[in-house]
XYZ file of C-alpha atoms in Angstrom:
678
model
C -3.114 -78.036 106.897
C -1.610 -78.869 110.311
C 1.529 -80.983 110.664
C 2.457 -82.266 114.124
C 5.664 -84.238 114.572
C 6.494 -86.258 117.699
C 10.254 -86.711 117.297
C 12.909 -84.037 117.637
C 13.584 -84.168 113.890
C 10.780 -84.970 111.466
C 11.274 -85.833 107.786
C 8.374 -85.468 105.359
C 8.672 -86.623 101.759
C 6.117 -84.909 99.550
C 5.520 -87.225 96.584
C 3.473 -84.675 94.666
C 5.735 -81.747 95.497
C 5.374 -79.088 98.181
C 3.303 -75.975 97.410
C 1.063 -73.583 99.327
C -1.626 -71.839 97.299
C -2.656 -68.253 97.910
C -5.102 -68.063 100.792
C -4.026 -71.461 102.146
C -1.738 -72.228 105.082
C 0.516 -75.001 106.351
C 1.157 -74.982 110.109
C 4.004 -76.913 111.738
C 3.383 -77.776 115.403
C 3.745 -80.712 117.773
C 6.886 -81.758 119.659
C 9.273 -81.702 116.703
C 11.657 -78.781 116.590
C 13.062 -79.420 113.107
C 11.029 -80.296 110.010
C 12.849 -81.470 106.887
C 10.560 -81.322 103.830
C 11.678 -83.147 100.674
C 9.696 -82.140 97.561
C 9.659 -84.785 94.818
C 8.534 -84.415 91.210
C 9.576 -82.175 88.343
C 8.139 -78.820 89.432
C 9.490 -76.080 91.656
C 7.872 -75.400 95.025
C 5.688 -72.311 94.994
C 4.788 -70.635 98.279
C 1.902 -68.247 97.642
C 0.198 -68.730 101.016
C 1.282 -68.941 104.666
C 3.914 -71.284 106.085
C 3.649 -70.890 109.864
C 6.076 -72.789 112.094
C 5.407 -71.251 115.527
C 9.081 -70.687 116.255
C 10.243 -74.043 114.907
C 12.847 -74.725 112.216
C 11.716 -75.595 108.687
C 13.884 -76.962 105.878
C 12.531 -77.179 102.303
C 14.525 -79.157 99.724
C 13.502 -79.071 96.050
C 16.123 -79.468 93.281
C 13.697 -77.842 90.815
C 13.605 -74.562 92.715
C 11.711 -72.692 95.415
C 9.683 -69.566 94.646
C 8.084 -67.430 97.351
C 5.453 -65.360 95.560
C 4.425 -61.819 96.492
C 1.603 -63.249 98.581
C 3.854 -65.859 100.197
C 4.710 -65.665 103.910
C 7.206 -67.670 105.947
C 7.114 -67.514 109.771
C 9.712 -69.648 111.554
C 12.627 -69.538 113.939
C 14.925 -70.801 111.185
C 14.046 -71.211 107.526
C 16.219 -73.037 105.007
C 15.384 -73.446 101.305
C 17.769 -75.428 99.123
C 17.838 -76.852 95.601
C 20.524 -79.428 96.423
C 19.137 -82.961 96.433
C 19.547 -85.215 99.471
C 20.209 -88.948 99.468
C 18.462 -91.405 101.776
C 21.666 -91.628 103.791
C 21.686 -87.837 104.240
C 18.094 -87.933 105.463
C 18.883 -90.645 108.021
C 21.797 -88.578 109.285
C 19.454 -85.631 109.777
C 16.919 -87.807 111.596
C 19.560 -88.926 114.114
C 20.823 -85.419 114.959
C 20.073 -83.963 118.362
C 17.908 -80.875 118.681
C 20.708 -78.324 118.392
C 22.468 -80.182 115.578
C 19.224 -80.408 113.633
C 18.502 -76.721 114.156
C 21.883 -75.727 112.692
C 21.841 -78.253 109.820
C 23.070 -76.726 106.539
C 22.510 -78.616 103.244
C 25.311 -79.114 100.773
C 25.636 -76.640 97.881
C 25.913 -78.334 94.481
C 26.989 -75.606 92.026
C 26.210 -77.647 88.919
C 22.485 -77.889 89.660
C 20.002 -75.578 87.951
C 17.281 -74.917 90.546
C 16.857 -71.355 91.850
C 15.472 -69.815 95.033
C 13.557 -66.550 94.610
C 11.870 -64.491 97.327
C 9.233 -61.984 96.260
C 7.227 -62.288 99.483
C 7.918 -62.046 103.229
C 10.267 -64.298 105.177
C 10.057 -63.697 108.930
C 12.709 -65.852 110.595
C 15.601 -65.303 112.961
C 17.977 -67.398 110.863
C 17.611 -67.710 107.077
C 19.680 -69.844 104.695
C 18.844 -69.917 100.970
C 20.850 -72.175 98.630
C 20.450 -72.528 94.856
C 21.983 -72.064 91.448
C 20.519 -68.560 91.566
C 19.363 -66.977 94.824
C 17.500 -63.732 94.360
C 15.584 -61.415 96.667
C 13.329 -59.824 94.048
C 11.254 -57.245 95.879
C 10.758 -59.537 98.877
C 11.560 -58.950 102.539
C 13.555 -60.890 105.101
C 12.916 -59.814 108.699
C 13.191 -61.510 112.065
C 10.553 -63.876 113.438
C 7.231 -62.421 114.522
C 6.732 -61.853 118.234
C 5.107 -64.714 120.135
C 1.743 -62.980 120.519
C 1.371 -62.126 116.820
C -1.637 -63.740 115.143
C -4.211 -63.397 112.376
C -3.535 -61.070 109.456
C -0.533 -59.566 111.248
C 1.377 -62.759 110.456
C 1.157 -61.892 106.762
C 3.160 -58.676 107.107
C 6.885 -58.056 107.570
C 7.624 -58.332 111.283
C 9.967 -55.317 111.445
C 12.032 -57.406 113.842
C 15.712 -57.929 113.139
C 16.935 -61.337 112.008
C 20.113 -62.579 113.639
C 21.530 -64.038 110.406
C 20.745 -64.179 106.675
C 22.998 -66.313 104.468
C 22.547 -66.526 100.681
C 24.509 -69.168 98.751
C 24.547 -69.677 94.975
C 26.361 -69.345 91.711
C 24.459 -66.074 91.356
C 23.292 -64.110 94.409
C 21.090 -61.010 94.256
C 20.502 -59.130 97.525
C 17.610 -56.670 97.899
C 19.101 -53.665 99.690
C 15.782 -52.305 100.930
C 14.273 -55.672 101.878
C 16.582 -57.299 104.443
C 16.635 -56.404 108.135
C 19.408 -58.362 109.831
C 22.492 -57.908 111.999
C 24.447 -60.341 109.827
C 24.040 -60.616 106.049
C 26.382 -63.078 104.359
C 26.703 -63.667 100.611
C 28.482 -66.674 99.141
C 28.336 -66.118 95.371
C 30.531 -68.153 93.025
C 29.748 -66.662 89.630
C 27.973 -63.339 89.965
C 26.660 -61.099 92.723
C 24.449 -58.029 92.765
C 22.946 -55.562 95.204
C 19.355 -54.772 94.257
C 17.274 -51.711 95.095
C 13.821 -50.771 93.869
C 13.602 -47.774 91.563
C 11.066 -46.188 93.932
C 13.500 -46.445 96.829
C 16.392 -45.131 94.767
C 14.396 -42.188 93.397
C 13.334 -41.116 96.879
C 16.450 -41.901 98.916
C 19.340 -42.406 96.515
C 21.713 -45.342 96.699
C 21.364 -47.229 99.968
C 24.422 -48.840 101.407
C 24.194 -52.355 102.803
C 26.412 -53.862 105.435
C 27.088 -57.384 104.238
C 30.039 -59.701 104.111
C 31.207 -62.300 101.628
C 32.601 -65.591 102.833
C 33.128 -69.151 101.661
C 30.310 -71.602 102.256
C 31.728 -74.540 104.191
C 29.717 -77.349 102.584
C 30.261 -77.330 98.798
C 30.265 -80.406 96.573
C 32.675 -80.365 93.621
C 33.660 -76.728 93.949
C 36.243 -77.182 91.153
C 37.605 -73.800 90.049
C 34.738 -71.689 91.326
C 35.899 -68.617 93.222
C 34.044 -66.492 95.725
C 32.775 -63.178 94.351
C 34.168 -60.516 96.638
C 32.155 -57.592 97.932
C 33.752 -55.064 95.592
C 32.690 -57.152 92.559
C 28.969 -57.054 93.336
C 26.992 -55.264 90.624
C 24.166 -52.796 91.260
C 20.726 -53.767 89.947
C 17.456 -51.835 90.022
C 14.241 -53.800 90.584
C 10.846 -52.904 89.132
C 7.892 -54.741 90.617
C 4.911 -52.393 90.331
C 3.480 -49.591 88.232
C 4.861 -47.217 90.873
C 8.349 -48.663 90.399
C 8.037 -48.240 86.606
C 6.911 -44.635 87.149
C 10.067 -43.899 89.125
C 12.153 -45.916 86.672
C 10.948 -43.655 83.852
C 11.108 -40.422 85.810
C 14.394 -41.290 87.469
C 16.033 -42.312 84.202
C 14.663 -39.518 82.036
C 15.479 -36.828 84.641
C 18.603 -38.622 85.930
C 17.426 -38.236 89.524
C 20.211 -39.061 92.002
C 22.466 -39.939 89.060
C 20.326 -43.014 88.318
C 21.726 -43.495 84.807
C 25.209 -44.156 86.124
C 24.380 -45.923 89.394
C 22.771 -49.151 88.135
C 24.185 -51.505 85.525
C 20.984 -53.550 85.083
C 17.248 -52.975 85.498
C 15.066 -56.013 86.262
C 11.357 -56.715 86.309
C 10.261 -58.655 89.376
C 6.531 -58.865 88.609
C 3.920 -58.387 85.899
C 2.775 -54.759 85.595
C -0.687 -53.581 84.486
C -0.706 -50.018 83.108
C -4.503 -49.637 83.113
C -4.912 -48.769 79.447
C -8.502 -50.034 79.384
C -9.228 -47.651 82.264
C -8.130 -44.593 80.296
C -4.524 -44.468 81.493
C -2.019 -43.032 79.009
C 1.459 -44.559 79.159
C 2.927 -41.371 77.681
C 1.353 -39.137 80.346
C 0.860 -41.372 83.350
C -0.378 -40.167 86.731
C 0.071 -42.210 89.908
C -1.625 -39.540 92.024
C -2.990 -36.022 91.726
C -0.249 -33.862 90.254
C 2.250 -36.733 89.939
C 2.456 -37.434 86.211
C 5.223 -38.377 83.803
C 5.877 -40.122 80.517
C 6.533 -43.819 81.119
C 8.613 -44.003 77.903
C 12.162 -44.939 78.904
C 14.621 -42.752 77.006
C 12.094 -40.314 75.619
C 14.600 -37.864 74.102
C 18.102 -37.626 72.663
C 19.529 -36.433 75.974
C 18.273 -39.428 77.983
C 18.933 -42.390 75.656
C 18.658 -45.721 77.491
C 22.066 -47.428 77.383
C 22.032 -50.020 80.180
C 20.836 -53.615 80.470
C 17.224 -54.617 81.058
C 16.077 -58.103 82.090
C 12.335 -58.738 82.112
C 12.873 -62.146 83.771
C 9.895 -63.489 81.823
C 7.384 -61.045 83.307
C 4.734 -59.138 81.335
C 3.977 -55.451 80.789
C 0.288 -55.295 79.888
C -2.827 -53.229 79.229
C -1.127 -50.323 77.482
C -2.293 -47.242 75.581
C 0.221 -44.748 74.211
C -1.145 -41.398 73.010
C 1.660 -39.001 72.220
C 2.552 -35.969 70.134
C 5.464 -33.697 69.279
C 8.289 -35.999 70.396
C 10.971 -37.931 68.561
C 10.563 -41.381 70.139
C 7.540 -43.467 71.129
C 7.321 -47.047 72.418
C 7.794 -48.893 75.687
C 11.356 -47.665 75.281
C 12.007 -44.516 73.277
C 15.632 -44.160 72.216
C 18.029 -47.049 72.932
C 21.752 -47.365 72.304
C 24.274 -50.097 73.199
C 21.821 -51.913 75.475
C 21.026 -55.549 76.159
C 17.254 -55.983 76.573
C 15.815 -59.474 77.049
C 13.253 -61.837 78.573
C 10.152 -59.658 78.502
C 6.573 -59.964 77.286
C 4.380 -57.039 76.266
C 0.621 -57.501 75.917
C -1.199 -54.336 74.886
C -4.531 -56.144 75.460
C -6.132 -54.292 72.556
C -4.459 -50.989 73.349
C -3.017 -48.635 70.773
C -0.078 -46.431 69.894
C -1.409 -43.187 68.479
C 0.998 -40.424 67.511
C 1.023 -36.976 66.009
C 4.328 -35.535 64.862
C 6.425 -38.446 66.152
C 9.644 -39.313 64.330
C 10.294 -42.906 65.469
C 7.543 -45.216 66.706
C 7.424 -48.924 67.564
C 5.510 -51.438 69.636
C 8.598 -51.977 71.797
C 11.175 -49.308 70.976
C 11.060 -46.114 68.944
C 14.672 -46.107 67.824
C 17.610 -48.442 68.287
C 20.126 -46.930 65.961
C 23.382 -48.707 66.776
C 24.463 -52.282 66.100
C 25.842 -52.488 69.637
C 22.392 -53.211 71.090
C 20.982 -56.708 71.693
C 17.321 -57.693 71.894
C 16.309 -61.274 72.699
C 13.376 -63.337 74.000
C 10.815 -60.557 73.589
C 7.161 -60.870 72.597
C 4.716 -58.141 71.553
C 1.024 -58.852 71.055
C -2.544 -57.582 70.817
C -2.134 -54.039 69.494
C -5.262 -52.522 67.971
C -3.314 -50.057 65.837
C -0.066 -48.161 65.508
C -0.782 -44.824 63.845
C 1.299 -41.736 63.206
C 0.793 -38.472 61.345
C 4.085 -36.669 60.927
C 6.386 -34.928 58.485
C 8.866 -37.811 58.133
C 8.918 -40.986 60.175
C 9.761 -44.653 60.693
C 7.118 -46.968 62.187
C 7.226 -50.673 63.036
C 5.459 -53.350 65.028
C 8.614 -53.749 67.117
C 10.733 -50.680 66.321
C 10.724 -47.530 64.238
C 14.396 -48.096 63.443
C 15.738 -51.533 64.420
C 19.505 -51.314 64.729
C 21.383 -54.033 66.577
C 21.087 -57.773 66.997
C 17.644 -59.325 67.317
C 16.885 -62.941 68.197
C 13.838 -64.824 69.454
C 11.392 -61.983 68.853
C 7.689 -62.758 68.501
C 5.016 -60.331 67.257
C 1.374 -61.377 67.254
C -1.941 -59.757 66.426
C -1.633 -56.163 65.277
C -4.710 -54.955 63.470
C -3.285 -51.961 61.579
C 0.019 -50.137 61.195
C -0.531 -46.779 59.491
C 1.689 -43.819 58.684
C 0.687 -40.570 56.974
C 2.688 -37.540 55.890
C 1.762 -34.606 53.687
C 5.310 -33.383 53.095
C 8.012 -35.944 53.939
C 9.261 -39.507 53.558
C 8.171 -42.627 55.363
C 9.311 -46.131 56.255
C 6.943 -48.692 57.743
C 6.969 -52.427 58.466
C 5.560 -55.253 60.546
C 8.819 -55.411 62.499
C 10.500 -52.087 61.700
C 10.272 -49.040 59.502
C 13.992 -49.311 58.860
C 16.166 -52.338 59.698
C 19.877 -51.922 60.359
C 21.022 -55.080 62.057
C 21.046 -58.853 62.264
C 17.811 -60.806 62.680
C 17.421 -64.454 63.666
C 14.544 -66.606 64.927
C 11.831 -64.013 64.364
C 8.113 -64.819 64.124
C 5.408 -62.376 63.037
C 1.779 -63.448 63.039
C -1.470 -61.704 62.079
C -0.996 -58.140 60.916
C -3.996 -57.185 58.821
C -2.822 -53.961 57.187
C 0.432 -52.068 56.817
C -0.391 -48.804 55.068
C 1.804 -45.857 54.125
C 0.530 -42.572 52.663
C 3.212 -39.943 52.036
C 4.083 -37.120 49.666
C 7.687 -38.226 49.426
C 9.893 -41.324 49.090
C 8.180 -44.376 50.570
C 9.209 -47.837 51.768
C 6.891 -50.473 53.211
C 7.352 -54.166 53.974
C 5.743 -56.976 55.890
C 8.967 -57.151 57.899
C 10.619 -53.777 57.260
C 10.350 -50.834 54.920
C 14.102 -50.778 54.321
C 17.153 -52.890 55.137
C 20.439 -51.014 54.867
C 22.961 -52.763 57.149
C 23.400 -56.179 58.708
C 25.046 -59.481 57.875
C 22.050 -61.823 57.987
C 18.301 -62.277 58.218
C 17.577 -65.931 58.933
C 15.010 -68.264 60.425
C 12.096 -65.876 59.994
C 8.492 -67.051 59.900
C 5.667 -64.707 58.906
C 2.027 -65.759 58.749
C -1.044 -63.706 57.841
C 0.814 -60.452 57.378
C -1.789 -59.768 54.768
C -1.793 -56.366 53.094
C 1.122 -54.005 52.505
C 0.152 -50.841 50.641
C 1.802 -47.561 49.655
C 0.217 -44.409 48.266
C 3.052 -41.993 47.529
C 4.216 -38.958 45.603
C 8.005 -39.174 45.816
C 11.102 -39.925 43.751
C 10.558 -43.649 44.364
C 8.297 -46.008 46.269
C 9.008 -49.646 47.107
C 6.803 -52.253 48.752
C 7.304 -55.963 49.481
C 5.929 -58.839 51.480
C 9.205 -58.900 53.434
C 11.048 -55.669 52.574
C 10.243 -52.592 50.566
C 13.858 -51.981 49.657
C 17.107 -53.862 50.277
C 20.306 -51.855 50.074
C 22.810 -54.149 51.725
C 24.775 -57.287 50.869
C 22.877 -59.366 53.398
C 22.417 -63.133 53.570
C 18.699 -64.031 53.636
C 18.260 -67.653 54.658
C 15.391 -69.905 55.800
C 12.469 -67.520 55.510
C 8.830 -68.596 55.221
C 6.008 -66.177 54.387
C 2.466 -67.566 54.531
C -0.904 -65.921 53.995
C 0.303 -62.902 52.024
C -2.538 -61.233 50.098
C -1.892 -57.767 48.626
C 1.299 -55.916 47.736
C 0.317 -52.569 46.274
C 2.114 -49.345 45.411
C 0.892 -46.237 43.610
C 3.390 -43.411 43.066
C 2.046 -40.323 41.326
C 5.140 -38.140 41.550
C 6.448 -36.907 38.182
C 9.358 -38.987 36.874
C 8.809 -41.440 39.716
C 9.305 -45.198 39.941
C 7.426 -47.899 41.810
C 8.619 -51.361 42.841
C 6.597 -54.278 44.189
C 7.378 -57.925 44.939
C 6.228 -60.704 47.229
C 9.633 -60.683 48.949
C 10.987 -57.219 48.152
C 10.129 -54.327 45.915
C 13.731 -53.564 45.109
C 17.156 -55.045 45.812
C 20.149 -53.221 44.409
C 23.118 -54.914 46.099
C 24.813 -57.335 43.759
C 26.231 -59.759 46.343
C 23.141 -60.168 48.495
C 22.137 -63.830 48.850
C 18.541 -65.081 48.870
C 18.302 -68.772 49.704
C 15.883 -71.275 51.206
C 12.890 -68.968 50.970
C 9.247 -69.990 50.600
C 6.241 -67.728 50.026
C 2.614 -68.778 49.661
C -0.789 -67.151 49.390
C -3.379 -65.710 47.072
C -1.078 -62.841 46.247
C -1.922 -59.769 44.208
C 1.123 -57.663 43.367
C 0.526 -54.267 41.783
C 3.022 -51.526 40.943
C 1.716 -48.242 39.560
C 3.842 -45.206 38.771
C 3.893 -42.039 36.752
C 7.001 -43.179 34.908
C 8.499 -46.651 35.548
C 6.689 -49.471 37.315
C 8.239 -52.814 38.294
C 6.260 -55.753 39.688
C 7.753 -59.195 40.277
C 6.470 -62.386 41.814
C 9.587 -62.480 44.008
C 11.473 -59.206 43.421
C 10.277 -56.114 41.666
C 13.812 -55.068 40.858
C 17.094 -56.947 41.155
C 20.006 -54.857 39.951
C 22.536 -52.183 40.779
C 21.288 -48.872 42.085
C 20.107 -46.169 39.733
C 17.662 -43.645 41.122
C 14.220 -44.108 39.663
C 14.987 -47.269 37.719
C 16.469 -50.737 38.102
C 19.775 -49.515 36.744
C 21.813 -52.038 34.807
C 19.578 -55.032 34.286
C 20.294 -58.671 33.571
C 23.768 -60.112 33.255
C 25.517 -60.693 36.578
C 24.347 -57.480 38.208
C 21.635 -59.015 40.363
C 21.824 -60.782 43.702
C 22.311 -64.524 44.114
C 19.053 -66.462 44.357
C 18.947 -70.154 45.326
C 16.232 -72.550 46.472
C 13.259 -70.213 46.300
C 9.708 -71.590 46.280
C 6.650 -69.493 45.443
C 3.142 -70.915 45.674
C 0.474 -68.671 44.141
C -3.070 -69.693 44.970
C -5.727 -69.406 42.288
C -6.582 -65.784 41.557
C -3.081 -64.390 42.141
C -1.633 -61.790 39.774
C 1.420 -59.630 39.125
C 0.751 -56.309 37.399
C 2.631 -53.119 36.584
C 1.255 -49.919 35.125
C 2.905 -46.685 34.006
C 0.648 -43.656 33.724
C 2.882 -42.324 30.938
C 3.153 -44.121 27.629
C 6.567 -45.031 26.242
C 6.769 -41.870 24.167
C 7.022 -39.916 27.421
C 9.414 -42.308 29.158
C 6.820 -44.548 30.727
C 7.811 -48.194 31.217
C 6.033 -51.141 32.783
C 7.732 -54.379 33.823
C 5.782 -57.298 35.251
C 7.052 -60.833 35.611
C 6.184 -63.961 37.493
C 9.604 -63.986 39.231
C 11.637 -60.784 38.770
C 10.378 -57.727 36.940
C 13.620 -56.754 35.265
C 15.521 -58.848 32.735
C 16.709 -62.316 33.611
C 19.513 -62.831 36.076
C 22.220 -65.443 35.611
C 22.723 -65.859 39.372
C 19.605 -67.971 39.872
C 19.375 -71.654 40.688
C 16.478 -73.874 41.677
C 13.758 -71.238 41.649
C 10.317 -72.852 41.749
C 6.954 -71.278 40.996
C 3.599 -72.974 41.503
C 0.550 -71.260 40.021
C -2.943 -71.945 38.730
C -2.832 -72.780 35.044
C -4.853 -69.765 33.896
C -3.287 -67.106 36.137
C 0.140 -66.410 34.591
C 2.041 -66.733 31.365
C 5.698 -67.751 31.342
C 7.253 -64.796 29.554
C 10.894 -64.007 30.140
C 11.778 -66.759 32.568
C 14.996 -68.763 32.404
C 13.976 -72.280 31.513
C 16.960 -74.032 33.053
C 16.837 -72.009 36.293
C 13.194 -71.242 37.032
C 10.890 -74.222 37.313
C 7.239 -73.497 36.551
C 4.684 -75.867 38.090
C 1.131 -75.249 36.938
C -1.861 -76.879 38.554
C -5.562 -77.286 37.855
C -8.532 -77.784 40.143
C -7.869 -81.505 40.001
C -4.118 -81.320 40.665
C -4.059 -78.456 43.166
C -3.832 -80.653 46.271
C -0.878 -82.610 44.922
C 0.864 -79.438 43.761
C 0.540 -77.874 47.206
C 1.778 -81.069 48.832
C 4.790 -81.036 46.531
C 5.443 -77.368 47.365
C 5.331 -78.036 51.102
C 7.627 -81.045 50.859
C 10.282 -78.937 49.151
C 9.710 -75.624 50.893
C 9.966 -77.144 54.354
């Protein structure tokens, strides 16, 4: 596209927004020296192609934001991008400016507006002004204008010329240390400022200094109490925009090259990264060239635990295979402590996590032991299998051990999670092997099989094998987490649709489990106990609260043990702790249970079997709600089942409501269940 203006100052209002697709170009020519572009609509402006102004001055105004992609190129004498809206009166003022006034025009900064300006590409201009709520140079370059005789593909590269001035204005300003070439770099940040350097650059050259100044921007609307962030308050951020950057992130962090662990406060993704798993690349032994190999696991050992902040900025790590042995921690991150990790997507694209002699293994992190860590806005999907053969271990779709605070986590499409041990204990779950934190707004979808085979104590759950600390688990939705099975030979074995074992006074609230099929445990150890339930195999904390919980499916619950076996439609065991049994049963010893709805499709069952008869201490407890004796702390518990599938033995008539249905009444029964469960 060619744009030729005849006046000194030209104003173009783009009704459908202003964008340049990759491979396309917009050329500004003619007699006009200054082009003011106003982008209308609700979308940000994306520059993925070439904006070529032949030495003229280009202004781009879009309140929704301006993004210069990796493939985006700007060539101009002066380039201004702003997210501050302009009135018709402001536009007329610009139109009437003389040539020099128009060339030096600077839009107002409106701190309350939300649009951001991000440069991941190449800006070649002698004078650059970027204004937005957030202004970030994320792996992009800002150099001076190309020489007059530059043409063709050369226009798409950094000019290597020096810009006379670069000014960045925003509530948050992030400056790329190794991307700006200018005699004058000015930052006007009013909330937060950071110097950014790629991990590749830092690994090879150490911390680069940057000569920049901070100063007030002279055209601010409603500044209020906002104060300029001074130079000494700028944070240090590492940027990761390629597989090479991730390589040096991992190697630099794990080896602490150039004191990397202490230099940066935050690590940030600036692009999607493809790890080439479907091409035979191994994340745990990754080579970027002949002889240059390392484990990409961040925090792969106790002596290099990751303890900083990580912001994925909505980008995706994808196409991953992890094949690893003889280490403690396996995952995208290995061992994490007191970190804040957020805004990242992980798509294994059918890849796997395959371990031998690994202690802690997860789809995202091997071990997050401390409650001081925060995980939010993270998705994990498309894992073929997570498998580990080890002495003792914890394995989960998200984490081996999940300690900390977790919110807005989404797990989707894991075929199998499998753990095997011939001599130790095991914990395994769709989210975590062992949970030790607070969990809110979690969704888990489509895990076919969670299977644990150990010759020791065993815990398995659709969400987690065990829960031992944490104040709450709330707003959790699980669908088609189908089969949770344990084959054990230990002092006890517990399995549940949500948790194998609960050992903490936690508040469980607003939880929906749909599509559950098989909960199975078989424990052949002498004098051993087994516990199975659609929600949990065993809960032994008397002040735990279970409320607003719904579970539905054609559910088969089976507990088999050498000595005592407990199988319950909701809980296998609800009482105080006593190794190998439910301890004190009945009375007020169980947890508080309110507003629980169970819908058993036709063909469901709850069974318990002891291999010993009663003469040798064998006991079997199976019940439609809780396997042990009735609990007084129950209110509004509702069970829907096919008329021929269950009897009603040992339920509390004034606290547990039994709704049976036939072929003819099934649809209405399910409708009634949904109306109450939702």
